Coordinates of C-alpha atoms in Angstrom, one line a residue:
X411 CA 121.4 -23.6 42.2
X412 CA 119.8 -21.5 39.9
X413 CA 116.0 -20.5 40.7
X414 CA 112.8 -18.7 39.6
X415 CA 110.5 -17.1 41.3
X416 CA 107.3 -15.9 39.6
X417 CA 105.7 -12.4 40.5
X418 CA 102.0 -11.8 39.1
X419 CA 100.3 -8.4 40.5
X420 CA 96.6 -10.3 39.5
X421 CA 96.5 -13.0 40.9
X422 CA 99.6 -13.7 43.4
X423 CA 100.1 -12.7 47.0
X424 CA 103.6 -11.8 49.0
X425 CA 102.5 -14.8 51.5
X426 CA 102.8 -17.0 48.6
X427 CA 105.8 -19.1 48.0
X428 CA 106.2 -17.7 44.9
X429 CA 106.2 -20.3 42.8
X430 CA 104.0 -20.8 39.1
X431 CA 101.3 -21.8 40.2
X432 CA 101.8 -19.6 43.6
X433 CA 102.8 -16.5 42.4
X434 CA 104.3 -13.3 44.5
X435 CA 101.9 -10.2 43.9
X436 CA 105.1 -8.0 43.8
X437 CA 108.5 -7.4 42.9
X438 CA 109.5 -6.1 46.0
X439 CA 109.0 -9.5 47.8
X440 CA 110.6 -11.1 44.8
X441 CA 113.6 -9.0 45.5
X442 CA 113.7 -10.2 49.3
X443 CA 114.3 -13.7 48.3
X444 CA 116.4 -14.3 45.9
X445 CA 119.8 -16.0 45.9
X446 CA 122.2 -16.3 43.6
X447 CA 121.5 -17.0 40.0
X448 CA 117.4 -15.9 40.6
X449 CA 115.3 -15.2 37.6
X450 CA 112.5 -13.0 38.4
X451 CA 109.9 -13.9 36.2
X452 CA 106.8 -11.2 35.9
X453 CA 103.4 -11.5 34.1
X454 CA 101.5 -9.1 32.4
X455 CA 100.1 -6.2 34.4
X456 CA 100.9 -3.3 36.2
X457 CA 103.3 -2.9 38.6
X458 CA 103.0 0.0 40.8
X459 CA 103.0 1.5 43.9
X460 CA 98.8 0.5 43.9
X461 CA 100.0 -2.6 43.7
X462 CA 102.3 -2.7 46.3
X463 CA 105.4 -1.9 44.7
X464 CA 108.2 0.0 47.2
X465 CA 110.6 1.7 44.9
X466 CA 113.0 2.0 43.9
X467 CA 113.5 -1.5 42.9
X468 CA 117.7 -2.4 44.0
X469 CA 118.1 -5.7 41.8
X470 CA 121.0 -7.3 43.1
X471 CA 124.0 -9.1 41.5
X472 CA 123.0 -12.4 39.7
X473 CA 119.3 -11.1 39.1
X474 CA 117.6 -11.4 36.4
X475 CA 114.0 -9.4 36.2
X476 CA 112.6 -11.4 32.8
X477 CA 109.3 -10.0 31.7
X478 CA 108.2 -11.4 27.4
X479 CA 111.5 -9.9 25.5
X480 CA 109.9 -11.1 22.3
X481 CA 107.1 -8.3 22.7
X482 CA 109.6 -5.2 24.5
X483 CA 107.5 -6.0 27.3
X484 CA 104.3 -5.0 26.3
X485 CA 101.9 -5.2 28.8
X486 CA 104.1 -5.8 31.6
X487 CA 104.2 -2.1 33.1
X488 CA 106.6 -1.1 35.8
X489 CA 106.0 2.5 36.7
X490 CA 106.9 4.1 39.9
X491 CA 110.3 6.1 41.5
X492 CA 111.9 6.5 44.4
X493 CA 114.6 8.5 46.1
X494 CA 118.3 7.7 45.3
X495 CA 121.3 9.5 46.1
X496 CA 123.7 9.1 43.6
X497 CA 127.3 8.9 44.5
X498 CA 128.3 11.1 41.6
X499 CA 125.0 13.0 40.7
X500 CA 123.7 13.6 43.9
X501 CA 120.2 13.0 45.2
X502 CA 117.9 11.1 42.1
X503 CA 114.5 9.9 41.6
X504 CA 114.5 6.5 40.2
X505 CA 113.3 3.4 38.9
X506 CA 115.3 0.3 39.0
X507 CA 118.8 0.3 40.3
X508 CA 121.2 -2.0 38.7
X509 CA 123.7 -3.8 40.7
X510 CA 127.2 -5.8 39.0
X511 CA 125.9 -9.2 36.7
X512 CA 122.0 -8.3 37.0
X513 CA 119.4 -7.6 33.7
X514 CA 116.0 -6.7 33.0
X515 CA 114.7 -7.9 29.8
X516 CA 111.1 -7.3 28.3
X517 CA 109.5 -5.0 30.5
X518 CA 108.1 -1.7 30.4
X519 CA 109.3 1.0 32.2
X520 CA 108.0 4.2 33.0
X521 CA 109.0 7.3 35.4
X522 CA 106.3 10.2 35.5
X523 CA 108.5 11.9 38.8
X524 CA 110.3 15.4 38.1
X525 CA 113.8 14.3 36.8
X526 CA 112.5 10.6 37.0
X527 CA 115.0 8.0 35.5
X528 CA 113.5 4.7 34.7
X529 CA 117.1 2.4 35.0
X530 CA 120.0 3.7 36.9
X531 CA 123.2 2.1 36.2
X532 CA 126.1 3.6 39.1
X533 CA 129.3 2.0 38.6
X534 CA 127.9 -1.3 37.5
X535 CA 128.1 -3.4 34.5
X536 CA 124.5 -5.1 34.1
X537 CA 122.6 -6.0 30.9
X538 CA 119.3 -4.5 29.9
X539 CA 117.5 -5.6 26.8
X540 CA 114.3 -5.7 24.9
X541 CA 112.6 -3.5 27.1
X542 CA 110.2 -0.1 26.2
X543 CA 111.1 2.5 28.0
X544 CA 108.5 5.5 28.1
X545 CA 106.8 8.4 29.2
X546 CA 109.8 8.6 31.9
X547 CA 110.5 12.7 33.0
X548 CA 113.9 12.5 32.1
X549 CA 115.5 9.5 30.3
X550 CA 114.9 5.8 30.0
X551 CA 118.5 4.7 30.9
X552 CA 121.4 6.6 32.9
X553 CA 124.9 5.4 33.7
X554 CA 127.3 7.3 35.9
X555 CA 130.4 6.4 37.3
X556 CA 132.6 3.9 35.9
X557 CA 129.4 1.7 34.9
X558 CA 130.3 -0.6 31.5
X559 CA 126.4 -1.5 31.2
X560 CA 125.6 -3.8 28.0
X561 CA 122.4 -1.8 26.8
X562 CA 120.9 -3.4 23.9
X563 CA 117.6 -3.9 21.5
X564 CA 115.6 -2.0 23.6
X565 CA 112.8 1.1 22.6
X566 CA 112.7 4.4 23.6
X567 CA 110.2 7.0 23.1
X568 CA 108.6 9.7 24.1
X569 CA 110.6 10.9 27.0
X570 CA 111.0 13.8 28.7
X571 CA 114.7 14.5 28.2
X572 CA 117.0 12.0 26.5
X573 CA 116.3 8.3 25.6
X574 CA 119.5 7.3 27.2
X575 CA 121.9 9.2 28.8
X576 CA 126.1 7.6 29.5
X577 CA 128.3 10.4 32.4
X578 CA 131.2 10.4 33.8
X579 CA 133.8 7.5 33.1
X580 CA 131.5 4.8 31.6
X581 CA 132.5 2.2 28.8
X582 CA 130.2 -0.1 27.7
X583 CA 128.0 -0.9 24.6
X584 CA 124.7 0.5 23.2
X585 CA 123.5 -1.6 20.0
X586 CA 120.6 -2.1 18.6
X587 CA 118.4 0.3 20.7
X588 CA 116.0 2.5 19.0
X589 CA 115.3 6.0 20.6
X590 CA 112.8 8.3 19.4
X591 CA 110.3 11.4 20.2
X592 CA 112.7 12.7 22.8
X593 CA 115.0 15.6 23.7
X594 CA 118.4 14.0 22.9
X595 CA 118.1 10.1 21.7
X596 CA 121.3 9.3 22.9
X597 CA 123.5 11.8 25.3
X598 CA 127.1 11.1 25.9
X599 CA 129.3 13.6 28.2
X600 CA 132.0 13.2 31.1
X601 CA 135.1 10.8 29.5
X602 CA 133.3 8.2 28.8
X603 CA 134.2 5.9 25.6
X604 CA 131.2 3.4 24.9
X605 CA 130.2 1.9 21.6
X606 CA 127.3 2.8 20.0
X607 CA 126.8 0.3 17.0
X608 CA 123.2 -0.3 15.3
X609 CA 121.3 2.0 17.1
X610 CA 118.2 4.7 15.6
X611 CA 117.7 7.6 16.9
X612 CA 115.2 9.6 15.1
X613 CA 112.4 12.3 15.4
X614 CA 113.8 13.6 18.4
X615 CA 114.8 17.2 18.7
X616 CA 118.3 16.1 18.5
X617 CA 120.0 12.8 17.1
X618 CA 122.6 12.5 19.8
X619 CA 125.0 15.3 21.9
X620 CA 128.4 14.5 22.9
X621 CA 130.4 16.9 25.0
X622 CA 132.7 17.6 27.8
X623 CA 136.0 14.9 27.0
X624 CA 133.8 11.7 25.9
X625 CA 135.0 9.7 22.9
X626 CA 132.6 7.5 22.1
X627 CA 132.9 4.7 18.9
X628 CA 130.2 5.3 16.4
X629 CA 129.3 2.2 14.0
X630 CA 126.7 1.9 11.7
X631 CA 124.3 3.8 13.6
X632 CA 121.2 5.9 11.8
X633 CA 120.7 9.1 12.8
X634 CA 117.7 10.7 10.8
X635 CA 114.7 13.1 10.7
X636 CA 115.5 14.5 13.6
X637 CA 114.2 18.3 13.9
X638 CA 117.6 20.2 14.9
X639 CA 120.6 18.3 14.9
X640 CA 121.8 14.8 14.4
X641 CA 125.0 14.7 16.0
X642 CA 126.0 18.1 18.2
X643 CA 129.7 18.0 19.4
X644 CA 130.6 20.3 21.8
X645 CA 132.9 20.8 24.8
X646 CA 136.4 19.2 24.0
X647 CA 134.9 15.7 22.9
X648 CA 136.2 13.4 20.1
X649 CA 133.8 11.0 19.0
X650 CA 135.6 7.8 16.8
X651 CA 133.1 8.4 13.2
X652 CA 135.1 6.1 11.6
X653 CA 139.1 6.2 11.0
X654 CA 140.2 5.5 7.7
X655 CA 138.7 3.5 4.6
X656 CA 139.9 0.5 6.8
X657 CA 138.1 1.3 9.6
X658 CA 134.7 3.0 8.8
X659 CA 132.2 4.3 10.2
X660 CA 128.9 3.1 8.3
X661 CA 126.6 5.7 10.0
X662 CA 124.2 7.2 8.1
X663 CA 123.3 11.1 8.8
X664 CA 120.1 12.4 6.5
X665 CA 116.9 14.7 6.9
X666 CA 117.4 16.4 10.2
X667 CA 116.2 19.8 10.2
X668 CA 119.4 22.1 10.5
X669 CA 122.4 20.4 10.2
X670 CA 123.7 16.6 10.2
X671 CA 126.6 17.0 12.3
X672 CA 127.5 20.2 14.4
X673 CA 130.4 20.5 16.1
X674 CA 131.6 23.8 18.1
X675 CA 134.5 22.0 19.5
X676 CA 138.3 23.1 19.0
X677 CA 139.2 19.5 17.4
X678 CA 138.7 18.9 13.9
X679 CA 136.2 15.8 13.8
X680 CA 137.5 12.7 11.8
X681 CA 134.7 11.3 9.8
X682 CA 135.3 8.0 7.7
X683 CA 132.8 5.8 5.5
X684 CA 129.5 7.9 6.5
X685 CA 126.7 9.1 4.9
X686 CA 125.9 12.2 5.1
X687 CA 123.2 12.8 2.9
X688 CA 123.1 16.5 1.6
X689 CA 122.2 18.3 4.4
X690 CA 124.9 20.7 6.4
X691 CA 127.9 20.1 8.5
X692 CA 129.4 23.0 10.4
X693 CA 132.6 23.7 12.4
X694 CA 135.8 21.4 11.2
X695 CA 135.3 18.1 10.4
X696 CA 137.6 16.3 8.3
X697 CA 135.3 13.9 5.8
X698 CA 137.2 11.1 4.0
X699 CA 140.1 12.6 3.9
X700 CA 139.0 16.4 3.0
X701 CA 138.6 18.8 5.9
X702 CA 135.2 21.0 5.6
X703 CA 135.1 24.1 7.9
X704 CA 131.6 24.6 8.1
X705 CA 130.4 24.4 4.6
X706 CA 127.7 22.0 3.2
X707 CA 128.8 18.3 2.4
X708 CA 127.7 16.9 -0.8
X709 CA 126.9 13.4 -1.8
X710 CA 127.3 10.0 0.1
X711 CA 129.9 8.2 1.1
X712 CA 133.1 8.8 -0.6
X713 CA 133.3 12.0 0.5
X714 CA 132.4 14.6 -2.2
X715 CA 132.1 17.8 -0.5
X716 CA 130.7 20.7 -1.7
X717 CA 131.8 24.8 -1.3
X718 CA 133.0 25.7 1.8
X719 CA 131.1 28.7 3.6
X720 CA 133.0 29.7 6.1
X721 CA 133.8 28.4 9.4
X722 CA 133.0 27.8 13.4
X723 CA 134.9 27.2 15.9
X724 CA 133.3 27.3 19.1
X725 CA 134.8 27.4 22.0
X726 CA 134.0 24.9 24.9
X727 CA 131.2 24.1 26.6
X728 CA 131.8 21.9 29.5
X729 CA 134.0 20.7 32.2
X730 CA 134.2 17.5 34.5
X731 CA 132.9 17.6 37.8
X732 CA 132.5 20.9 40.4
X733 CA 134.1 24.0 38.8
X734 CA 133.4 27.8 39.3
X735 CA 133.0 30.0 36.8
X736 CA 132.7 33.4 36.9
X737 CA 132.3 33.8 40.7
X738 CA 129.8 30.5 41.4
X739 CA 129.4 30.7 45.1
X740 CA 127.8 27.3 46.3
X741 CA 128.7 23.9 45.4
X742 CA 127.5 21.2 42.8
X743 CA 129.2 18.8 41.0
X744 CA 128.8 18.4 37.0
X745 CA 125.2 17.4 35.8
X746 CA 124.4 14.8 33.2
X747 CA 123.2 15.1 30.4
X748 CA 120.5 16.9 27.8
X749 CA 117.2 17.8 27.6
X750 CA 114.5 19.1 25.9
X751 CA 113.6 22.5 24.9
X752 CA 110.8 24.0 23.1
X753 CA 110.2 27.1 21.0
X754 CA 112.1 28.7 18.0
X755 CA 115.8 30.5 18.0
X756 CA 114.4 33.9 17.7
X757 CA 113.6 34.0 21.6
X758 CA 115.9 35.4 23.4
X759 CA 115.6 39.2 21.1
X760 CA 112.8 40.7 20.3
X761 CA 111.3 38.6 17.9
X762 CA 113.1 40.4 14.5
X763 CA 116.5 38.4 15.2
X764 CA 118.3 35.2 13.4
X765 CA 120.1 32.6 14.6
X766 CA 123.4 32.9 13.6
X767 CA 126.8 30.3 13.7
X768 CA 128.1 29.6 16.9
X769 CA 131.3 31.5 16.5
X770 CA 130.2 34.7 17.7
X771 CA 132.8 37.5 16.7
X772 CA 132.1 39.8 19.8
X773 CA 132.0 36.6 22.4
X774 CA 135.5 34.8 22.0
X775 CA 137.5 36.6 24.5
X776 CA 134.3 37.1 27.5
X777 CA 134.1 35.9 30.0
X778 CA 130.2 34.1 29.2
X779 CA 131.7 32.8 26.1
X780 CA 131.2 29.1 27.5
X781 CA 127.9 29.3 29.0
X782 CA 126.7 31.1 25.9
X783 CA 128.1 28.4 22.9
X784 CA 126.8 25.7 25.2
X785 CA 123.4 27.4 25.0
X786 CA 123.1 28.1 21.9
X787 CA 124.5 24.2 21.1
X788 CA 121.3 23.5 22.3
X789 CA 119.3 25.4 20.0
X790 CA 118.1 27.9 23.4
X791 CA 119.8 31.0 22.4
X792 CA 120.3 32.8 19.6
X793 CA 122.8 36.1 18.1
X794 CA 121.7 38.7 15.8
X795 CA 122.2 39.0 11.8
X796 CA 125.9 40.8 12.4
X797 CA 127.4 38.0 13.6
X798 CA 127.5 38.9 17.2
X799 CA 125.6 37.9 20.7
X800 CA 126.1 41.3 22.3
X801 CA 126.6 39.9 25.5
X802 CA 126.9 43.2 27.6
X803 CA 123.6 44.1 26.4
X804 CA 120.6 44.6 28.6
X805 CA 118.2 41.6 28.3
X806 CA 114.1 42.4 28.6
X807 CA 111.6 40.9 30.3
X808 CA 109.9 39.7 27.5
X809 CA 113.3 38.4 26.1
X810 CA 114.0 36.4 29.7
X811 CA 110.9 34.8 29.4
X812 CA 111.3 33.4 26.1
X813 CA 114.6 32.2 27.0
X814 CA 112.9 30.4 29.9
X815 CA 110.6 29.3 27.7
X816 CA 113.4 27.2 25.5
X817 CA 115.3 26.5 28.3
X818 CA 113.0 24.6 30.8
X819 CA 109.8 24.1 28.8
X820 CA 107.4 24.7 31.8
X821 CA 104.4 22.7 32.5
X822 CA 101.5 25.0 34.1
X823 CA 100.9 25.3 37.8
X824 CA 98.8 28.4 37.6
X825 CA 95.8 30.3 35.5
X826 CA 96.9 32.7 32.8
X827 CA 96.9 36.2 33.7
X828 CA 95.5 39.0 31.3
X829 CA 98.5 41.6 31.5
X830 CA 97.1 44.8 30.5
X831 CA 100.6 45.9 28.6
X832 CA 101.2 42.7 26.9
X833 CA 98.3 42.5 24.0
X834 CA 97.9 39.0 22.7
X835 CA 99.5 40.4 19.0
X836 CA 102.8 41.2 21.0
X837 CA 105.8 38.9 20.0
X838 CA 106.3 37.5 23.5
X839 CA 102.8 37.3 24.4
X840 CA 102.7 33.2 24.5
X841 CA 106.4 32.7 26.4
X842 CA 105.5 35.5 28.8
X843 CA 102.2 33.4 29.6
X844 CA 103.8 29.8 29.8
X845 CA 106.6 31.1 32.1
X846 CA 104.0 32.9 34.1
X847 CA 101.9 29.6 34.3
X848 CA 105.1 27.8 35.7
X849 CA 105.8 29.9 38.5
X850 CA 109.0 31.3 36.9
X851 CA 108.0 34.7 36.7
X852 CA 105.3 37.1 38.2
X853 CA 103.8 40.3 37.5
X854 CA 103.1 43.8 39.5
X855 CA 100.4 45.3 40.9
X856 CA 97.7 46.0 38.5
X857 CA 98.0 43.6 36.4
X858 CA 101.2 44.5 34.4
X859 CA 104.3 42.9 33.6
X860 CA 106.4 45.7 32.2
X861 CA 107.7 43.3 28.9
X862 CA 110.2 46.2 27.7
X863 CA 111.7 47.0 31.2
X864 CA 115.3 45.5 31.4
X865 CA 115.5 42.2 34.0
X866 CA 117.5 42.8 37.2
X867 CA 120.1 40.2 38.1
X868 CA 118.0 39.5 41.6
X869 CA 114.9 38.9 39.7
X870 CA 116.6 36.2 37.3
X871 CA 118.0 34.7 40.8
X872 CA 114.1 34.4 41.9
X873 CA 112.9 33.2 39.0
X874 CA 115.1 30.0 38.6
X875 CA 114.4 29.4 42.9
X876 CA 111.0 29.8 42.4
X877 CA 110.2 28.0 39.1
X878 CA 112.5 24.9 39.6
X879 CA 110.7 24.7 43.4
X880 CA 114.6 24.7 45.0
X881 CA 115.3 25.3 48.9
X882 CA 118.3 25.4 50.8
X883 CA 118.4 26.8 54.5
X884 CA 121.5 28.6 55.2
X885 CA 122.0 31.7 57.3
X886 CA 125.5 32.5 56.8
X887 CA 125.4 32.3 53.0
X888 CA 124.4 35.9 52.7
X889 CA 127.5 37.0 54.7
X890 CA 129.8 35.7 51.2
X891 CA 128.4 39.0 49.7
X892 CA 130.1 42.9 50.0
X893 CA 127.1 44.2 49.2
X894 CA 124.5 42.1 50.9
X895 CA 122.5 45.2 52.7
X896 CA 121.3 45.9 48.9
X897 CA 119.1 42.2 48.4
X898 CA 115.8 43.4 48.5
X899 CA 114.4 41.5 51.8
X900 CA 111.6 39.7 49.0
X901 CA 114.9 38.2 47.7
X902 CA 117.1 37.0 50.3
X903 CA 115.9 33.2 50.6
X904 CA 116.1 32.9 47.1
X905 CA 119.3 34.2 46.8
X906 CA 120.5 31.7 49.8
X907 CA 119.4 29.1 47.5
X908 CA 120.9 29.7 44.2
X909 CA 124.3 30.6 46.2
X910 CA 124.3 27.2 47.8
X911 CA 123.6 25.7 44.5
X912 CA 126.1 27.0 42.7
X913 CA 123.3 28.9 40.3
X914 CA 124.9 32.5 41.2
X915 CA 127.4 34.1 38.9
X916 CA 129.3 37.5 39.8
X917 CA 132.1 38.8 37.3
X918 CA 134.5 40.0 37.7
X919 CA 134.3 40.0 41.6
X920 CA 132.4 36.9 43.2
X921 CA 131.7 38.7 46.2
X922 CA 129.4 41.4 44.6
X923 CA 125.9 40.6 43.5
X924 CA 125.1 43.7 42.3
X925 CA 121.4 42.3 42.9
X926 CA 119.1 45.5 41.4
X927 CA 121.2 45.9 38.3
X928 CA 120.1 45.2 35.3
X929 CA 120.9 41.9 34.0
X930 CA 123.4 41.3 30.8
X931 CA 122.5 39.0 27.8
X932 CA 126.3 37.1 29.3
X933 CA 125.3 36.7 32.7
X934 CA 121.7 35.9 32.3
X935 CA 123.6 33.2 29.8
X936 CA 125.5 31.9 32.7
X937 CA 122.5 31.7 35.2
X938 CA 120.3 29.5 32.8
X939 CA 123.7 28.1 32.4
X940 CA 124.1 27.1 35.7
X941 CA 120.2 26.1 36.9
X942 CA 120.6 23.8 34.1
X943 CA 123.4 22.0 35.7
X944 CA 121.8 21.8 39.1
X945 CA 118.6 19.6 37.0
X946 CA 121.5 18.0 36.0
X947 CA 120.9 19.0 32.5
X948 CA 124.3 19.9 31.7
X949 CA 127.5 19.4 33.1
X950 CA 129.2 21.9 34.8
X951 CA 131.9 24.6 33.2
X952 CA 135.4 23.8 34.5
X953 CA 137.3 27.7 34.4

């Protein structure tokens, strides 16, 4: 028989019966008794661990959590995470976790925990709709797994990474949902094939990313005034834009800042009945019936293109799950999806280069040629004017800052410190001080930082330990290294940790670290590469 129980953190109390005019004070106790076919009915306010909230919230099958879906769920605040490991993305901090036939409809969600996820949807098919989700770390939604989640009219904004985020094998739908004010609005990446029909994504740094083997349907979706990209295809994915004149796509593609549609795939992209509204395409896509190698498209729909400049064809830039590449020595499996960087594409040289097409002409047959497209997909790398990456090139330590810089953003733990060789009118001045402030880099005695000395591959290995705050005890994990006696003894923990993590990279040999050398533009590539997929930021390179 089908019940509701009523949860108000005001007025109600857990040794209530839970009825409307007894309420519950919290979900939690909600959650412990419901039967079969329970509505969960919640009134404004905030729910939170203050208010006695124990996340994350499990909401089993046949639950529905029902806040006002006329509003989004304004006013009715659930914010809080807990710990959740994650049969296919490891250990996660979370929200709500969706279990087979549940929903939540007209709430607020919010997740302020590092890498906090507001709904997790794990091989489950629930419904969530009308809600607002904000202000969470890393995305509003996530499904994983072999979820087929019906995701619909719901608001996202103002998140840390993506506004929601579909892995591994998931169907599914996404309509109606606006995302904006994000990293990625919507991220699609493992094989998964779900339909995105009616959705917004706009003023994020990018529109949408899909990558690694998904092949998604896009219908009538609007993907605008976004500041990068609005679509960027990359790995070996083929997203459905729209068939033939029979079967079209009806998205509309205008005002983003670089380009409408990259893709730095191998496949040609079929695009059919879109509007793509002046702006640039670039690599091969194939537009009502005319293929454009990565020229500028004219016009609307109907497919008037205009000259043809050139053409990229980027390589790939993701796997499926696990892989090692290059000599990885620890063990992860693939990451999810996006982010959000900051800063401009000139800052990984030393401030005087441009960002150039994907298809590097010195890169194609190295062995970083992966790690680097994928980084520079996402707008944190860039080549000089030539045409090339020069990835055997020393990289600076003014140049590895700024890369951090683009790459993770950091918030500031620490004061700034006054380097006495790095004057405020230097071109790295401000990325040297925010990676400094968040613990990714440090300085030497006497307050100098030595911006034009070349970065060692043990002080890259430090830096993504120490600034990501990652641990992992092991004493045999130096023993994997030839050369083991030359870690500096400052180094060794650090380098236990990115070695069980899968964040080490030695080419051609995976048993040498060659820890004091000086790093190469390619391998510090790869690292970033690879500390990315551990946030699960990325998904990890199959080779």
């Amino acid at each position: 028989m089908p019940q509701t129980l009523y949860v108000n953190p005001a007025t109600g109390n857990d040794t209530a019966t839970g009825s409307q005019s007894t309420p519950f004070k919290t979900i939690t106790k909600a959650l412990q008794q419901i039967q079969p076919d329970t509505t969960i009915q919640l009134a404004p306010g905030n729910y939170n661990a203050a208010s006695g909230e124990i996340f994350p919230l499990q909401v089993p099958s046949g639950v529905t959590i029902l806040g006002n879906e006329g509003t989004k769920g304004s006013g009715i605040l659930v914010e809080g995470s807990g710990a959740y490991t994650s049969p296919t993305l490891a250990l996660q901090n979370i929200t709500f976790l969706l279990a087979n036939n549940t929903a939540i409809r007209g709430i607020t969600v919010t997740n302020l925990a590092k890498r906090g996820t507001a709904a997790w949807i794990e091989s489950t098919a629930p419904t969530v709709a009308n809600c607002t989700f904000t202000k969470c770390n890393r995305e509003g939604v996530l499904a994983t797994g072999t979820a087929n989640p019906t995701i619909l009219n719901n608001v996202c904004f103002d998140n840390g990474g993506n506004g929601i985020s579909i892995t591994r094998d998931c169907a599914g739908e996404l309509r109606g949902n606006s995302c904006k004010k994000t990293g990625y609005g919507i991220s699609i990446d493992g094989n998964a094939t779900t339909k995105v029909v009616d959705n917004t994504m706009a003023e994020n740094r990018f529109g949408m990313s899909i990558s690694v083997e998904a092949k998604p349907v896009l219908r009538n979706n609007r993907i605008e005034n976004n500041e990068e990209y609005g679509l960027a295809v990359t790995g070996n994915a083929t997203p459905d834009l729209g068939k033939s004149s029979q079967d079209p796509g009806g998205n509309i593609f205008r005002n983003n800042g670089k380009l409408d549609i990259l893709n730095v795939t191998k496949n040609t992209l079929v695009s059919f009945g879109n509007q793509l509204g002046g702006t640039k395409v670039s690599g091969s896509i194939n537009i009502d019936g005319t293929v454009v190698a990565g020229g500028t498209t004219g016009g609307t729909t109907g497919g008037t293109t205009g000259g043809t400049t050139g053409g990229t064809t980027g390589g790939t830039t993701g796997g499926t799950t696990g892989g090692t590449t290059g000599g990885t020595t620890g063990g992860t499996t693939g990451g999810t999806t996006g982010g959000t960087t900051d800063g401009t594409t000139d800052g990984t040289t030393d401030g005087t280069t441009e960002e150039t097409t994907p298809a590097f002409s010195d890169i194609q047959n190295h062995w970083a040629k992966q790690f680097i497209e994928a980084l520079f997909a996402q707008g944190m790398i860039s080549g000089f004017k030539d045409g090339t990456f020069k990835p055997d090139d020393k990289m600076t330590r003014a140049q590895y800052a700024a890369l951090l810089v683009k790459a993770f953003n950091p918030g500031a733990k620490k004061a700034a410190e006054n380097f006495t060789d790095v004057p405020v009118n230097f071109w790295g001045y401000n990325a040297i001080q925010q990676a400094y402030r968040g613990g990714f880099v440090a300085g030497f005695p006497n307050k100098i930082f030595k911006p034009n000395d070349n970065v060692q591959r043990v002080q890259v290995i430090v830096s993504l330990v120490n600034g990501l705050g990652l641990a992992v005890a092991d004493a045999n994990a130096l023993n994997f290294y030839t050369d083991k006696a030359a870690i500096p003894e400052y180094a060794k923990d650090e380098v236990v940790t990115a070695s069980k993590k899968r964040i080490v990279v030695n080419y051609p040999n995976v048993k040498q670290l060659h820890p004091t050398m000086a790093a190469t533009r390619g391998e510090v590539a790869a690292l970033i590469y690879q500390a990315l997929v551990d946030a699960k930021r990325m998904s990890a390179i199959n080779s």
